[in-house]
CSV table of C-alpha atoms in Angstrom, one decimal:
chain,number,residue,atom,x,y,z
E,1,UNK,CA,-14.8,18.5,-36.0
E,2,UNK,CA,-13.6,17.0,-39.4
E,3,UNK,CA,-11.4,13.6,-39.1
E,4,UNK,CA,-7.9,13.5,-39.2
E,5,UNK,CA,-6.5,12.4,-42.7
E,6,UNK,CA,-4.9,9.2,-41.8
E,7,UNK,CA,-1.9,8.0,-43.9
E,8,UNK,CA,-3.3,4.6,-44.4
E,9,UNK,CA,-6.3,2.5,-43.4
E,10,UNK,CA,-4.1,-0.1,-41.4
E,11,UNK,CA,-5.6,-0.5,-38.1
E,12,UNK,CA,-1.9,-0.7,-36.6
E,13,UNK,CA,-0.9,2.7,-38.4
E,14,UNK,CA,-4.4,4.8,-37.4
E,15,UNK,CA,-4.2,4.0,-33.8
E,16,UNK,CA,-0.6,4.7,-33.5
E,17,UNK,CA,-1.3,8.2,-35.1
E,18,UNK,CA,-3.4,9.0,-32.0
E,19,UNK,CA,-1.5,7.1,-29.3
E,20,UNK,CA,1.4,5.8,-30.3
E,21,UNK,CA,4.2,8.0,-29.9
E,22,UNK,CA,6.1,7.9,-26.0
E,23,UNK,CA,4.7,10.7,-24.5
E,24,UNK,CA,1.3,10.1,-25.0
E,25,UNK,CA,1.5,6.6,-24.0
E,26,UNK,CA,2.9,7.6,-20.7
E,27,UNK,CA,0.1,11.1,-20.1
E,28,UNK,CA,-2.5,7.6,-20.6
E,29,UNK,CA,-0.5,5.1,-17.9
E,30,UNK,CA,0.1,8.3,-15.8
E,31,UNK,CA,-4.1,9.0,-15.7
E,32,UNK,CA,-4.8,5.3,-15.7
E,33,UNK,CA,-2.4,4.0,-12.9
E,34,UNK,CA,-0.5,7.0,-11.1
E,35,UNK,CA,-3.0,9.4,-10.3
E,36,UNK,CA,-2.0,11.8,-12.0
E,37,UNK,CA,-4.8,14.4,-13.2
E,38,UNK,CA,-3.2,18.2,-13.7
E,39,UNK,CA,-0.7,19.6,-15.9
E,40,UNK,CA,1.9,20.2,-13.1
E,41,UNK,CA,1.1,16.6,-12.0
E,42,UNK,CA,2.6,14.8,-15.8
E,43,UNK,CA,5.2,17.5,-15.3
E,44,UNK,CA,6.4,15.6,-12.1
E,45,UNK,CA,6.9,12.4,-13.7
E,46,UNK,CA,10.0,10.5,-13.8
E,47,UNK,CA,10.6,11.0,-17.8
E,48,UNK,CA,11.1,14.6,-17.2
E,49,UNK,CA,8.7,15.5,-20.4
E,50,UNK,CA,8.9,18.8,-21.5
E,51,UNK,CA,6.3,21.6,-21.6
E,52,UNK,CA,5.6,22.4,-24.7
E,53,UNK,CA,5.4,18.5,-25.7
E,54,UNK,CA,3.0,17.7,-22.9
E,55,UNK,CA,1.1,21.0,-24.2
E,56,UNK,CA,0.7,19.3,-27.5
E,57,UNK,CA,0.1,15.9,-27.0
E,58,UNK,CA,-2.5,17.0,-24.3
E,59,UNK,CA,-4.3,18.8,-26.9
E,60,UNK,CA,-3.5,16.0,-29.0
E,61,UNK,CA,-5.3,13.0,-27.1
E,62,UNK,CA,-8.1,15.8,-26.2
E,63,UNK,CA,-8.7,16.3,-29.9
E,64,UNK,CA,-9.0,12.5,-30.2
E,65,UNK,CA,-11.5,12.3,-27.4
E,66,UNK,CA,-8.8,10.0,-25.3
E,67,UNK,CA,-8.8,12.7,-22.8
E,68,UNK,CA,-11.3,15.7,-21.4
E,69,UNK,CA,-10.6,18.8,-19.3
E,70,UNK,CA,-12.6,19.3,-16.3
E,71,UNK,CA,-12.8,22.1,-13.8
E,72,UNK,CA,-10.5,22.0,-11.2
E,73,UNK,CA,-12.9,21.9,-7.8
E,74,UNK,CA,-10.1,23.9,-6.0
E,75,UNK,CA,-8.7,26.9,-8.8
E,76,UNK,CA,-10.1,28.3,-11.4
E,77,UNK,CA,-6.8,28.0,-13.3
E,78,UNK,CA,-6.0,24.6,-13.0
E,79,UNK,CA,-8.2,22.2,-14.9
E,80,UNK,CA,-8.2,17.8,-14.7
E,81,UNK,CA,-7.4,15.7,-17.0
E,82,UNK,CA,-9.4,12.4,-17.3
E,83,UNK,CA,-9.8,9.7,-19.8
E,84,UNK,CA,-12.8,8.8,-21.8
E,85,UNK,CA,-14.4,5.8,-22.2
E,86,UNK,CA,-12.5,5.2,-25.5
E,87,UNK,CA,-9.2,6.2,-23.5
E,88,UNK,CA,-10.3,3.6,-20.9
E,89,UNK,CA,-10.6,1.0,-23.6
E,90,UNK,CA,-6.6,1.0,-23.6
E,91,UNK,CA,-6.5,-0.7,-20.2
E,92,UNK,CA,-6.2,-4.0,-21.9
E,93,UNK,CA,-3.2,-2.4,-24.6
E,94,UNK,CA,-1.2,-0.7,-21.8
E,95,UNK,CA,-1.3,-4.2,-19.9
E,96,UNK,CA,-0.1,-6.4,-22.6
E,97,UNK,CA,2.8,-4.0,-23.1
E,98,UNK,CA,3.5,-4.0,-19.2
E,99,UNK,CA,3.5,-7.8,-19.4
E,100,UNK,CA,5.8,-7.9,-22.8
E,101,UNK,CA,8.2,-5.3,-20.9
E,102,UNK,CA,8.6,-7.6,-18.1
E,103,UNK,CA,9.3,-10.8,-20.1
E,104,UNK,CA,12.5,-8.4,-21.5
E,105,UNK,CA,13.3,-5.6,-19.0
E,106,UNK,CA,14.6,-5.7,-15.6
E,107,UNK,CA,11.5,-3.6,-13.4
E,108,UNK,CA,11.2,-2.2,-10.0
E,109,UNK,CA,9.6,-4.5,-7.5
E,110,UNK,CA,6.6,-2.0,-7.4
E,111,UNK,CA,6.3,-3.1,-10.7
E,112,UNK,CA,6.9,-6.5,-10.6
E,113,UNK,CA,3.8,-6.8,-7.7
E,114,UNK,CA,1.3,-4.5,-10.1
E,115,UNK,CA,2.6,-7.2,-12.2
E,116,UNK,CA,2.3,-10.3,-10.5
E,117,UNK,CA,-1.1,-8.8,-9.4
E,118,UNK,CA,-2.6,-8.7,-12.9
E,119,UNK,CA,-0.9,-12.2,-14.0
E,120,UNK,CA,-2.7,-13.5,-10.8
E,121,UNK,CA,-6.5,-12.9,-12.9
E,122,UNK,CA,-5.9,-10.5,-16.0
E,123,UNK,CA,-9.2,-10.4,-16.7
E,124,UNK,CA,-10.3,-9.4,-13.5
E,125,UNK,CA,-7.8,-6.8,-12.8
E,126,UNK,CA,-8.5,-4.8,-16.6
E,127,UNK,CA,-12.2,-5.0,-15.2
E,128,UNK,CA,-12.0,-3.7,-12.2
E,129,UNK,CA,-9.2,-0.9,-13.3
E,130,UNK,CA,-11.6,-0.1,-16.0
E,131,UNK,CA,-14.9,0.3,-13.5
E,132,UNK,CA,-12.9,2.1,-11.6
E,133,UNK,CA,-12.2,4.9,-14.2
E,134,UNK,CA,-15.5,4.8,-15.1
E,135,UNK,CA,-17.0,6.3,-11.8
E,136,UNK,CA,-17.6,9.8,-11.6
C-alpha cells in the first residue's frame, strides 16, 4: 500500500494525522483499557460517536496498521478489533495525557484509582498493560 502524503515532516504533525483527532484517540483507550473489541461495542461508549465516523476512523487506524480485524469466534458477521504492536506502543502517550487531564480536570473516582494506580510505578503499570495486549 503506498504511504500517505503527509503535510509536513514534523514528528508532532505526522502522528497526529494518524491518531490525533477525538475519535480515534478514544476507539485506541476504548481497546487498550475498556474492553472494548466490536463495532457495536465503541458504539456503546459514553461519547455517543456516530456510525459513519467510527466506520471511518476504523478504517482509518486499520489502514495505519494501529488496528486489525479478526474473526469473530461466535458470528461470522461480527469481526474484533485489536491493536498492533505499533497501536500498543501508545500505552505510554495515552497515559501522559490521562495524567495531564487529571492535573486540570475534575475525574470520576474510577479514574482517579486507574490513576493513582499508574502514579504508584508508571513504569510498571505501561509494562504490564502493554504484555498484556500483546498475548494472543
Amino acid at each position: 500500500m503506498k504511504a500517505p502524503k503527509r503535510r509536513s515532516q514534523c514528528p508532532i504533525s505526522t502522528s497526529l494525522e494518524v491518531w490525533g483527532d477525538k475519535w480515534s484517540l478514544l476507539i485506541i483507550r476504548d481497546l487498550m483499557f475498556n474492553k472494548r473489541y466490536t463495532y457495536g461495542d465503541f458504539l456503546k461508549s459514553e461519547e455517543k460517536i456516530s456510525t459513519n465516523i467510527l466506520a471511518a476512523r476504523l478504517l482509518m487506524l486499520e489502514k495505519n496498521d494501529l488496528i486489525e480485524k479478526l474473526e469473530h469466534p461466535d458470528s461470522k458477521a461480527k469481526v474484533l478489533y485489536q491493536l498492533t504492536p505499533k497501536g500498543i506502543d501508545l500505552i505510554p502517550v495515552i497515559v501522559e495525557i490521562n495524567l495531564w487531564a487529571e492535573k486540570y480536570f475534575s475525574l470520576t473516582a474510577e479514574k482517579k484509582s486507574l490513576l493513582n494506580e499508574i502514579k504508584l510505578n508508571k513504569e510498571k503499570f505501561i509494562a504490564t498493560t502493554m504484555n498484556s495486549l500483546l498475548q494472543p
